[in-house]
Tab-separated table of C-alpha atoms in Angstrom:
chain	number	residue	atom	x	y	z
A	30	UNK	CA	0.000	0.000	0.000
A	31	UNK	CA	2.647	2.442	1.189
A	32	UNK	CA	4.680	1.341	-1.888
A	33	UNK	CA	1.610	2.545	-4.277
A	34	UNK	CA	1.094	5.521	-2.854
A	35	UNK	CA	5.224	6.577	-3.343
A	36	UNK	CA	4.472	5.247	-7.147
A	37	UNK	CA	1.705	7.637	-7.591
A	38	UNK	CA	2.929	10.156	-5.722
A	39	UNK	CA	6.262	9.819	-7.873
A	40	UNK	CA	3.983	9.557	-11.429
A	41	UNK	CA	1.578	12.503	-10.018
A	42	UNK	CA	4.960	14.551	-9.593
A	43	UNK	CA	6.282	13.777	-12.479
A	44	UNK	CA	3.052	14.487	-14.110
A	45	UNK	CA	3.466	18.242	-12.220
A	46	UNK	CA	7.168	18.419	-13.305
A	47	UNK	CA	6.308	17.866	-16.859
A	48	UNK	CA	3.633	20.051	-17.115
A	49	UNK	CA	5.831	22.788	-15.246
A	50	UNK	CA	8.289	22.171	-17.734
A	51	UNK	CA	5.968	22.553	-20.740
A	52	UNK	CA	4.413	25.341	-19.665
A	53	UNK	CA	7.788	27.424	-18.709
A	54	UNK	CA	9.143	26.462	-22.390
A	55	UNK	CA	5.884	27.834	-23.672
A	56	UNK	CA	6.230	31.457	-21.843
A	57	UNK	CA	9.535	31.368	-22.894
A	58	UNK	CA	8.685	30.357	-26.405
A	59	UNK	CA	5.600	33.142	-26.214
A	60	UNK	CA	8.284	35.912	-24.591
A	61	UNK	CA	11.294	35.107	-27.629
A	62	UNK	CA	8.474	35.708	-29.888
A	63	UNK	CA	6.920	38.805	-28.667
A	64	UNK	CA	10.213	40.268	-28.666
A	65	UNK	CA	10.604	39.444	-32.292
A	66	UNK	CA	7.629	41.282	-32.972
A	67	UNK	CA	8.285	44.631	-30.851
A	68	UNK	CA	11.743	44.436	-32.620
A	69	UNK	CA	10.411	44.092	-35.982
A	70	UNK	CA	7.782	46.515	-35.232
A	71	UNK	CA	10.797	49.048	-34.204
A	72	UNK	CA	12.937	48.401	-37.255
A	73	UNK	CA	9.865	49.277	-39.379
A	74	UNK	CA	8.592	52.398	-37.119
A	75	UNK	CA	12.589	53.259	-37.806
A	76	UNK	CA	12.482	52.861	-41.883
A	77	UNK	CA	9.138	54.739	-41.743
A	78	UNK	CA	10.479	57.941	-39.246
A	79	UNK	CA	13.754	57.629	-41.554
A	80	UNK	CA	11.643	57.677	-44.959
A	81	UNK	CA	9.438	60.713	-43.636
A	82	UNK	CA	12.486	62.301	-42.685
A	83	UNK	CA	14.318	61.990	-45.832
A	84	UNK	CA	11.635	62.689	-48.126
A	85	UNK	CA	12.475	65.852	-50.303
A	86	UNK	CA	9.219	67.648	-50.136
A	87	UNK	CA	8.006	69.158	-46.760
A	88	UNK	CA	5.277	66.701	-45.261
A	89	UNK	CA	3.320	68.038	-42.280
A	90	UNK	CA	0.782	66.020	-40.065
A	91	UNK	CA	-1.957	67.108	-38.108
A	92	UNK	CA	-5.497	66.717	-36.423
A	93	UNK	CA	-8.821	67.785	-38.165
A	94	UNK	CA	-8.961	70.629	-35.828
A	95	UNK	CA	-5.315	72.185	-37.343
A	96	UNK	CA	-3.170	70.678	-34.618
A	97	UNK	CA	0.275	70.345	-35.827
A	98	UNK	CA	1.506	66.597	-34.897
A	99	UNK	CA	4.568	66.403	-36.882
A	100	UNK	CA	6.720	67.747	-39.810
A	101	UNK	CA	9.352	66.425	-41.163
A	102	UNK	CA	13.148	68.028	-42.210
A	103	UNK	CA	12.050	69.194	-45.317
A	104	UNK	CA	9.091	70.897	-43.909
A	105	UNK	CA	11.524	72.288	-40.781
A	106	UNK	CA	14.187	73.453	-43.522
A	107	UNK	CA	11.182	74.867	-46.242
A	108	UNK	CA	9.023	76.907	-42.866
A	109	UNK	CA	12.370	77.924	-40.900
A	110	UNK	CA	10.734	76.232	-37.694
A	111	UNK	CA	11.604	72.825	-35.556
A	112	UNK	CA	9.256	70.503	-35.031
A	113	UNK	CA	9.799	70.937	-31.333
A	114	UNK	CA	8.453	74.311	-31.276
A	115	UNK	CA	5.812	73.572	-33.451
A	116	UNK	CA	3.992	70.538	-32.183
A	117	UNK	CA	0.628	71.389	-31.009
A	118	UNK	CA	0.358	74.632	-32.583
A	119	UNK	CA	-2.297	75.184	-35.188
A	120	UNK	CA	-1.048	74.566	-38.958
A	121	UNK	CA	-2.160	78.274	-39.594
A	122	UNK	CA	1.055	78.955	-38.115
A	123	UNK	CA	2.827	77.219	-41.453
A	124	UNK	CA	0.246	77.824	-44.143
A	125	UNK	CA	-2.324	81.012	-44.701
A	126	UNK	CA	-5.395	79.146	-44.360
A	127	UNK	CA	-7.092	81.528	-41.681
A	128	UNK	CA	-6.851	80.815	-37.765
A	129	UNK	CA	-10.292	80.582	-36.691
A	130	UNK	CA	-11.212	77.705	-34.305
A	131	UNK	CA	-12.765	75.669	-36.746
A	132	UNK	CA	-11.930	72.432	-38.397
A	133	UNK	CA	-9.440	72.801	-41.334
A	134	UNK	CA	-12.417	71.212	-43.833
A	135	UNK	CA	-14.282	74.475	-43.084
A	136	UNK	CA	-10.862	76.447	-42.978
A	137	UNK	CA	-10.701	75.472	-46.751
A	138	UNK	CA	-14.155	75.239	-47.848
A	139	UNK	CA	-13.591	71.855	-48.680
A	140	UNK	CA	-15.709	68.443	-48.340
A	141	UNK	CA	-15.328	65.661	-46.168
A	142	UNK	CA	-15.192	63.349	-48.809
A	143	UNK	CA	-12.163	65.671	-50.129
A	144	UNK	CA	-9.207	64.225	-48.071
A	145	UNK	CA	-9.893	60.844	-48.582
A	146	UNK	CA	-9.908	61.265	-52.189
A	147	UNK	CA	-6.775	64.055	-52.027
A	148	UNK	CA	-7.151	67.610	-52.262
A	149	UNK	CA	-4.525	70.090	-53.676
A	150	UNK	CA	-5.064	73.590	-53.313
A	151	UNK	CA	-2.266	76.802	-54.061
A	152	UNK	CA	-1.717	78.815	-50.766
A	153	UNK	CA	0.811	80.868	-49.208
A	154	UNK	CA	3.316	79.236	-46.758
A	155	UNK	CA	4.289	81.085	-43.852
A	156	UNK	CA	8.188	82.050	-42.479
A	157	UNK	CA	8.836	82.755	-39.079
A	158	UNK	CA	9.565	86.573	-39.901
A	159	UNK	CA	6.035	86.514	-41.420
A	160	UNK	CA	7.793	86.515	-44.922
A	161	UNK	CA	4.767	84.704	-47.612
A	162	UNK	CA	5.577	81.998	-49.861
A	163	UNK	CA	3.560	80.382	-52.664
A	164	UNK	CA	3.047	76.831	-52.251
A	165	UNK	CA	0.586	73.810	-53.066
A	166	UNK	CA	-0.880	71.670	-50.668
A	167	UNK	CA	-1.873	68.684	-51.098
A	168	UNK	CA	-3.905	66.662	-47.699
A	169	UNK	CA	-4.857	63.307	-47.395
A	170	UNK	CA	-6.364	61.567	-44.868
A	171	UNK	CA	-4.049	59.276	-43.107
A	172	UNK	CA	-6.382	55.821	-44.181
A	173	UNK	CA	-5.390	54.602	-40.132
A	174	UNK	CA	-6.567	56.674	-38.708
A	175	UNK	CA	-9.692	56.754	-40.145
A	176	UNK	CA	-10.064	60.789	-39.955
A	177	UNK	CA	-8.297	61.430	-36.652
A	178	UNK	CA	-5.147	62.162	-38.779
A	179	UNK	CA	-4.622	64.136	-42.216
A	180	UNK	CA	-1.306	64.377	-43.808
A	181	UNK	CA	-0.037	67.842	-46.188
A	182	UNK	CA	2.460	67.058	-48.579
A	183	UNK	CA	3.597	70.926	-49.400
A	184	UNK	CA	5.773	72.582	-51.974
A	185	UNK	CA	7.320	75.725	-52.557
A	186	UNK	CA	6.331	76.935	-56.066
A	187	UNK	CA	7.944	80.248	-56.382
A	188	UNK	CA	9.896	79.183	-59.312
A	189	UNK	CA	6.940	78.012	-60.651
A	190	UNK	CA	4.973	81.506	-60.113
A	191	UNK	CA	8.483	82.914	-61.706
A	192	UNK	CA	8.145	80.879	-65.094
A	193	UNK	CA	4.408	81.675	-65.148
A	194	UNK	CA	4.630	85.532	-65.034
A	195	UNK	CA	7.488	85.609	-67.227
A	196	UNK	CA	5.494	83.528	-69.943
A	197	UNK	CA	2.677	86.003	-69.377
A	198	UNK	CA	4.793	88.891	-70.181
A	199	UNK	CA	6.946	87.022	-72.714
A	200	UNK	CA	4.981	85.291	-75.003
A	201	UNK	CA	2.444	87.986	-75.526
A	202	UNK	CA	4.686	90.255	-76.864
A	203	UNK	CA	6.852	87.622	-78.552
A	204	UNK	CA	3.452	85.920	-80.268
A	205	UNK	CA	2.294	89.143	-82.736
A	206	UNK	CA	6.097	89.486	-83.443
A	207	UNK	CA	6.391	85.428	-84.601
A	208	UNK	CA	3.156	85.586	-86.307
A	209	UNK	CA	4.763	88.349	-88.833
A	210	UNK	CA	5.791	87.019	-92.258
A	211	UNK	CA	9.383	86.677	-92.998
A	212	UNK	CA	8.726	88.962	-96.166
A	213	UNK	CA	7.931	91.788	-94.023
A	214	UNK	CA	11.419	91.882	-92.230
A	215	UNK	CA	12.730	91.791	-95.378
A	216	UNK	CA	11.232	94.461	-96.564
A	217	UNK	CA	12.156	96.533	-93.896
C-alpha cells in the first residue's frame, strides 16, 4: 500500500514536473516571440520615421482641428521652424489658411469626402519673420486613422509663379512678333 502511494505520488509529480516544464518552455517560447515582434515593429517604425524624414518635399501632419503633430526636415528646412516648437500649434502657423477655431475642412471650404480622395489647393506658406511663400498643398487623410489624422504634402512653387509671369509677359509680346511674315522683315 505504502509502496503505491510513493508510485503515484512519484507519477503525479512527475506528471506536475512535466507540465511545469511545458508550460515554462511555452512562456519562454511566447516571450522570444513577442520580442521578435516589438523588434520588428521598431525596425519598421525606424524605416518609416527615416523615410518621412528623408523625403524631399516638406510633409506636415496634423489633427482635423489644425493641430500640428509632426513635420518632417524638409518641412523644418522649407518653414524655418523645428518641429519641437511647433507641435501642437495650429497649422495656420505654417500655411495662410485663416486661424479661426474651426476644423481645417471648413478652414478650406472643402468636403469631407475631399481628403480621402486628395485635395490640392495653391496657398501661401508662412516664415517665421512673417515673410509669404507660394506653395501647393496637397492633404490626405491618413487611411489609419480613419479621420483622426490628415497628412499635407507641401511645396514651394515660387519658381513656378516665376516661369508663369514671365510667360505672361513674354509670349504675348513675342506671339504678334512670330506671327509676322518673314517677307515683311525683309522688306524693312
Amino acid at each position: 500500500d505504502w509502496s503505491s502511494d510513493v508510485c503515484s505520488s512519484d507519477l503525479l509529480l512527475a506528471v506536475l514536473l512535466s507540465l511545469l516544464s511545458i508550460t515554462a518552455w511555452l512562456v519562454v517560447k511566447n516571450l522570444r516571440e513577442r520580442n521578435a515582434l516589438l523588434a520588428a515593429r521598431d525596425e519598421f517604425i525606424a524605416i518609416q520615421q527615416t523615410a518621412f524624414d528623408n523625403a524631399s518635399d516638406a510633409y506636415v501632419l496634423f489633427t482635423p482641428a489644425g493641430h500640428l503633430q509632426s513635420i518632417n526636415l524638409a518641412a523644418e528646412k522649407m518653414f524655418g521652424r523645428e518641429r519641437a516648437e511647433l507641435a501642437g500649434l495650429d497649422l495656420s502657423v505654417l500655411v495662410d489658411i485663416g486661424t479661426e477655431n474651426t476644423a481645417i475642412l471648413e478652414r478650406l471650404d472643402a468636403s469631407p469626402d475631399s481628403f480621402v480622395a486628395g485635395f490640392v489647393r495653391e496657398i501661401s506658406g508662412i516664415c517665421p519673420d512673417g515673410r509669404r511663400f507660394p506653395a501647393e498643398i496637397s492633404i490626405r487623410d491618413i487611411a489609419p486613422s480613419k479621420g483622426e489624422l490628415l497628412g499635407a504634402l507641401v511645396r514651394d512653387i515660387s519658381e513656378r509663379k516665376r516661369i508663369e509671369r514671365l510667360e505672361n509677359v513674354f509670349v504675348p509680346t513675342v506671339n504678334p512678333v512670330l506671327r509676322m511674315p518673314l517677307t515683311s522683315y525683309a522688306e524693312s
